[in-house]
Amino acid sequence: MTASPLLSIVLAAGKGTRMKSDMPKVLHKLAGRPMLGHVLALAQSAGSTRVAVVVGTDMDAVEVAAKSAVPNAQIFLQRAQLGTGHAVLAAREAIEAHDGDVLVLYADTPLIRPETIARLRARLDLGAAIAVLGFRARNPAGYGRLVTDGKDELIAIREDKDATPTERRIELCNSGVMAFRVPGLADLLARIGNSNAKSEYYLTDAVELGRTDGLCAAVVECDEDEVLGVNARDQLAEAEAIWQARRRRELMHEGVTMIAPQTVFLSFDTQIARDVILEPNVFFGPGVSVAEGAEIKANCHIEGASIGAGARIGPFARLRPGAKLAEDVHVGNFVEVKNVAMAAGAKANHLSYLGDGSVGAKANIGAGTIFCNYDGFNKARTEIADGAFIGSNSSLVAPVKIGAGAYIGSGSVITKDVTAGSLALERATQEERPGWAEKFRTMMARRKAKS
Ligand code: UD1
Ligand code: CA
């Protein structure tokens, strides 16, 4: 890895009209995180010492998102979108204050891996002043073409609309990602003009201008999938599919079993340890960790939750933010858990809602138990101590505490704290009328016959 300080400039000023959205394009999410967040994370893992984000007008939300991902990011406003060269120059102040490499990234190109940026910068170490990330396009139409010397030296980048028919036949295309090790880069960029088919200031013209100054430009190639740019929602879905496939493969290589990997959906931060088994149709929202040997059965939706070693979840379970399940916890079918810590070995196997509270070690929550946590105004907690047994179809009206080892009789509505070791029952006394059923049937049959 090169030691030169790195300024990353992330271009995010484009309107993104093809998304047909009220939200700026780069805030649309991929794997649970805005595209901008993916690119900022890339800038950071590439070792940026400074990060600049170029935004358009009315993009306060983009600025907020950028600052929350990288608190000391500098934000620059590009009032009118006059081209990529013009966009980079919006950050002129940052470029001039910086002594080192400059990397240009697009906020709508979220799949590039840090290793690829490392290869790009390594080309600077080998003597290039400008290194351009290129790829062989299945369909080059619309991309800038990379005109080379036949090896990896770059002579020019020709935009599709300005290219000659011969240049259009070139399959090697510009991803848009460029790295510069050029003293006085801002002055070079300021010389870029706009006499071209789109009357735009093309960043890509830096290559030819640099060469007239005697600078060497070079291409580093990567896979087309990595540099997919997102302009519309179908491309967002395509990027999502690529991201998911890549992350699933990584996790499987790290020791996670997936029976039907294509049906498992991960978030950018999902952590899954070795020997976890994932059955089909499991969705992970942000903020989930799963410890060793846990098993997640089919059809579960999990977000903001931690799952302990050896736990068994599902089928058909829903874990919401604040579900903290210790080792060997069982959460079964049609059970929803929100903001509840379940200690080791606790079980809630069927048809329950556990919201806001705690469940002690080895406590057993019977089928149909509900934590009544909300009165229409406030939320309250249900605290169940170790080893307690909650009979089926109980309603625990919070705030309420169930002592260690206590029993709750099935069907009870519990509104008062229960002391350790007691049985609490809340039920009308059962009545029995011997022989009643036979009499009833006879009477009903007679009536029906009459009418
Ligand atoms: C650009 C490249 C092209 C490359 C292609 C890859 C130039 C001149 N062309 O073309 O060689 O093959 O990307 O997708 O660089 N942006 C701004 N402000 C502007 C213009 C653009 O912030 O004034 C941002 C956009 O939001 C986007 C990125 O820069 O993230 C690229 O802009 P776009 O208009 O999509 O460039 P292309 O014409 O596709
Ligand atoms: Ca584009």
Tab-separated table of N, CA, C and O in Angstrom, residues 361-399:
chain	number	residue	atom	x	y	z
A	361	ALA	N	-32.968	-16.643	32.510
A	361	ALA	CA	-32.400	-17.880	31.988
A	361	ALA	C	-33.385	-19.025	32.170
A	361	ALA	O	-34.039	-19.145	33.203
A	362	LYS	N	-33.488	-19.850	31.154
A	362	LYS	CA	-34.315	-21.070	31.161
A	362	LYS	C	-35.794	-20.812	31.444
A	362	LYS	O	-36.532	-21.743	31.760
A	363	ALA	N	-36.235	-19.584	31.404
A	363	ALA	CA	-37.671	-19.338	31.555
A	363	ALA	C	-38.373	-19.901	30.332
A	363	ALA	O	-37.782	-19.990	29.252
A	364	ASN	N	-39.654	-20.313	30.521
A	364	ASN	CA	-40.405	-20.891	29.410
A	364	ASN	C	-41.662	-20.057	29.179
A	364	ASN	O	-42.477	-19.894	30.078
A	365	ILE	N	-41.774	-19.535	27.970
A	365	ILE	CA	-42.920	-18.691	27.640
A	365	ILE	C	-43.876	-19.550	26.818
A	365	ILE	O	-43.546	-19.956	25.709
A	366	GLY	N	-45.064	-19.798	27.356
A	366	GLY	CA	-46.011	-20.687	26.677
A	366	GLY	C	-46.618	-20.060	25.437
A	366	GLY	O	-46.574	-18.843	25.237
A	367	ALA	N	-47.222	-20.919	24.625
A	367	ALA	CA	-47.823	-20.484	23.355
A	367	ALA	C	-48.841	-19.382	23.595
A	367	ALA	O	-49.622	-19.422	24.536
A	368	GLY	N	-48.805	-18.379	22.751
A	368	GLY	CA	-49.833	-17.335	22.801
A	368	GLY	C	-49.633	-16.292	23.886
A	368	GLY	O	-50.520	-15.477	24.123
A	369	THR	N	-48.494	-16.289	24.543
A	369	THR	CA	-48.241	-15.273	25.583
A	369	THR	C	-48.038	-13.906	24.941
A	369	THR	O	-47.366	-13.790	23.921
A	370	ILE	N	-48.641	-12.892	25.554
A	370	ILE	CA	-48.475	-11.524	25.056
A	370	ILE	C	-47.936	-10.637	26.167
A	370	ILE	O	-48.463	-10.638	27.279
A	371	PHE	N	-46.890	-9.869	25.855
A	371	PHE	CA	-46.470	-8.789	26.756
A	371	PHE	C	-47.318	-7.580	26.350
A	371	PHE	O	-47.124	-7.028	25.264
A	372	CYS	N	-48.254	-7.157	27.207
A	372	CYS	CA	-49.098	-6.007	26.878
A	372	CYS	C	-48.294	-4.772	27.273
A	372	CYS	O	-48.361	-4.318	28.407
A	373	ASN	N	-47.516	-4.267	26.335
A	373	ASN	CA	-46.504	-3.257	26.675
A	373	ASN	C	-46.967	-1.832	26.431
A	373	ASN	O	-46.266	-0.896	26.765
A	374	TYR	N	-48.153	-1.654	25.854
A	374	TYR	CA	-48.528	-0.326	25.366
A	374	TYR	C	-49.967	-0.047	25.727
A	374	TYR	O	-50.854	-0.870	25.480
A	375	ASP	N	-50.202	1.118	26.347
A	375	ASP	CA	-51.570	1.478	26.737
A	375	ASP	C	-52.135	2.571	25.842
A	375	ASP	O	-53.108	3.234	26.171
A	376	GLY	N	-51.509	2.772	24.720
A	376	GLY	CA	-51.959	3.826	23.819
A	376	GLY	C	-51.194	5.125	24.028
A	376	GLY	O	-51.260	6.029	23.201
A	377	PHE	N	-50.454	5.200	25.147
A	377	PHE	CA	-49.669	6.403	25.426
A	377	PHE	C	-48.210	6.067	25.719
A	377	PHE	O	-47.308	6.673	25.176
A	378	ASN	N	-48.022	5.102	26.615
A	378	ASN	CA	-46.656	4.785	27.042
A	378	ASN	C	-46.352	3.309	26.880
A	378	ASN	O	-47.260	2.479	26.855
A	379	LYS	N	-45.049	3.037	26.806
A	379	LYS	CA	-44.588	1.653	26.775
A	379	LYS	C	-44.102	1.286	28.176
A	379	LYS	O	-43.540	2.132	28.869
A	380	ALA	N	-44.334	0.071	28.592
A	380	ALA	CA	-43.843	-0.367	29.905
A	380	ALA	C	-43.220	-1.755	29.772
A	380	ALA	O	-43.447	-2.456	28.786
A	381	ARG	N	-42.471	-2.139	30.803
A	381	ARG	CA	-41.663	-3.359	30.710
A	381	ARG	C	-42.265	-4.552	31.448
A	381	ARG	O	-42.896	-4.410	32.491
A	382	THR	N	-42.006	-5.702	30.894
A	382	THR	CA	-42.360	-6.962	31.534
A	382	THR	C	-41.054	-7.655	31.881
A	382	THR	O	-40.232	-7.885	30.994
A	383	GLU	N	-40.872	-7.958	33.175
A	383	GLU	CA	-39.607	-8.586	33.566
A	383	GLU	C	-39.874	-9.955	34.164
A	383	GLU	O	-40.550	-10.076	35.182
A	384	ILE	N	-39.344	-10.941	33.516
A	384	ILE	CA	-39.573	-12.329	33.931
A	384	ILE	C	-38.238	-12.881	34.419
A	384	ILE	O	-37.244	-12.844	33.684
A	385	ALA	N	-38.221	-13.376	35.657
A	385	ALA	CA	-36.947	-13.840	36.222
A	385	ALA	C	-36.632	-15.273	35.780
A	385	ALA	O	-37.457	-15.950	35.156
A	386	ASP	N	-35.458	-15.731	36.166
A	386	ASP	CA	-34.955	-17.054	35.763
A	386	ASP	C	-35.946	-18.168	36.089
A	386	ASP	O	-36.546	-18.183	37.156
A	387	GLY	N	-36.046	-19.095	35.189
A	387	GLY	CA	-36.778	-20.327	35.453
A	387	GLY	C	-38.291	-20.180	35.573
A	387	GLY	O	-38.978	-21.142	35.918
A	388	ALA	N	-38.846	-19.004	35.333
A	388	ALA	CA	-40.302	-18.851	35.444
A	388	ALA	C	-40.988	-19.614	34.315
A	388	ALA	O	-40.388	-19.881	33.274
A	389	PHE	N	-42.263	-19.985	34.546
A	389	PHE	CA	-43.039	-20.732	33.549
A	389	PHE	C	-44.322	-19.965	33.284
A	389	PHE	O	-45.152	-19.807	34.168
A	390	ILE	N	-44.457	-19.462	32.084
A	390	ILE	CA	-45.639	-18.663	31.749
A	390	ILE	C	-46.588	-19.559	30.964
A	390	ILE	O	-46.265	-19.990	29.861
A	391	GLY	N	-47.743	-19.860	31.552
A	391	GLY	CA	-48.698	-20.756	30.895
A	391	GLY	C	-49.218	-20.147	29.602
A	391	GLY	O	-49.209	-18.932	29.417
A	392	SER	N	-49.697	-21.017	28.723
A	392	SER	CA	-50.144	-20.580	27.401
A	392	SER	C	-51.245	-19.534	27.483
A	392	SER	O	-52.046	-19.532	28.418
A	393	ASN	N	-51.274	-18.692	26.490
A	393	ASN	CA	-52.335	-17.692	26.354
A	393	ASN	C	-52.438	-16.756	27.556
A	393	ASN	O	-53.521	-16.368	27.954
A	394	SER	N	-51.305	-16.407	28.133
A	394	SER	CA	-51.308	-15.437	29.237
A	394	SER	C	-51.064	-14.053	28.680
A	394	SER	O	-50.292	-13.882	27.744
A	395	SER	N	-51.726	-13.060	29.307
A	395	SER	CA	-51.440	-11.669	28.977
A	395	SER	C	-50.731	-11.069	30.173
A	395	SER	O	-51.254	-11.093	31.283
A	396	LEU	N	-49.548	-10.528	29.969
A	396	LEU	CA	-48.791	-9.929	31.061
A	396	LEU	C	-48.867	-8.424	30.861
A	396	LEU	O	-48.302	-7.893	29.904
A	397	VAL	N	-49.635	-7.753	31.712
A	397	VAL	CA	-49.909	-6.334	31.501
A	397	VAL	C	-48.818	-5.503	32.180
A	397	VAL	O	-48.737	-5.446	33.401
A	398	ALA	N	-47.976	-4.890	31.356
A	398	ALA	CA	-46.814	-4.160	31.863
A	398	ALA	C	-47.240	-2.800	32.423
A	398	ALA	O	-48.233	-2.229	31.957
A	399	PRO	N	-46.500	-2.259	33.432
A	399	PRO	CA	-45.288	-2.844	34.011
A	399	PRO	C	-45.622	-3.994	34.959
A	399	PRO	O	-46.511	-3.848	35.794
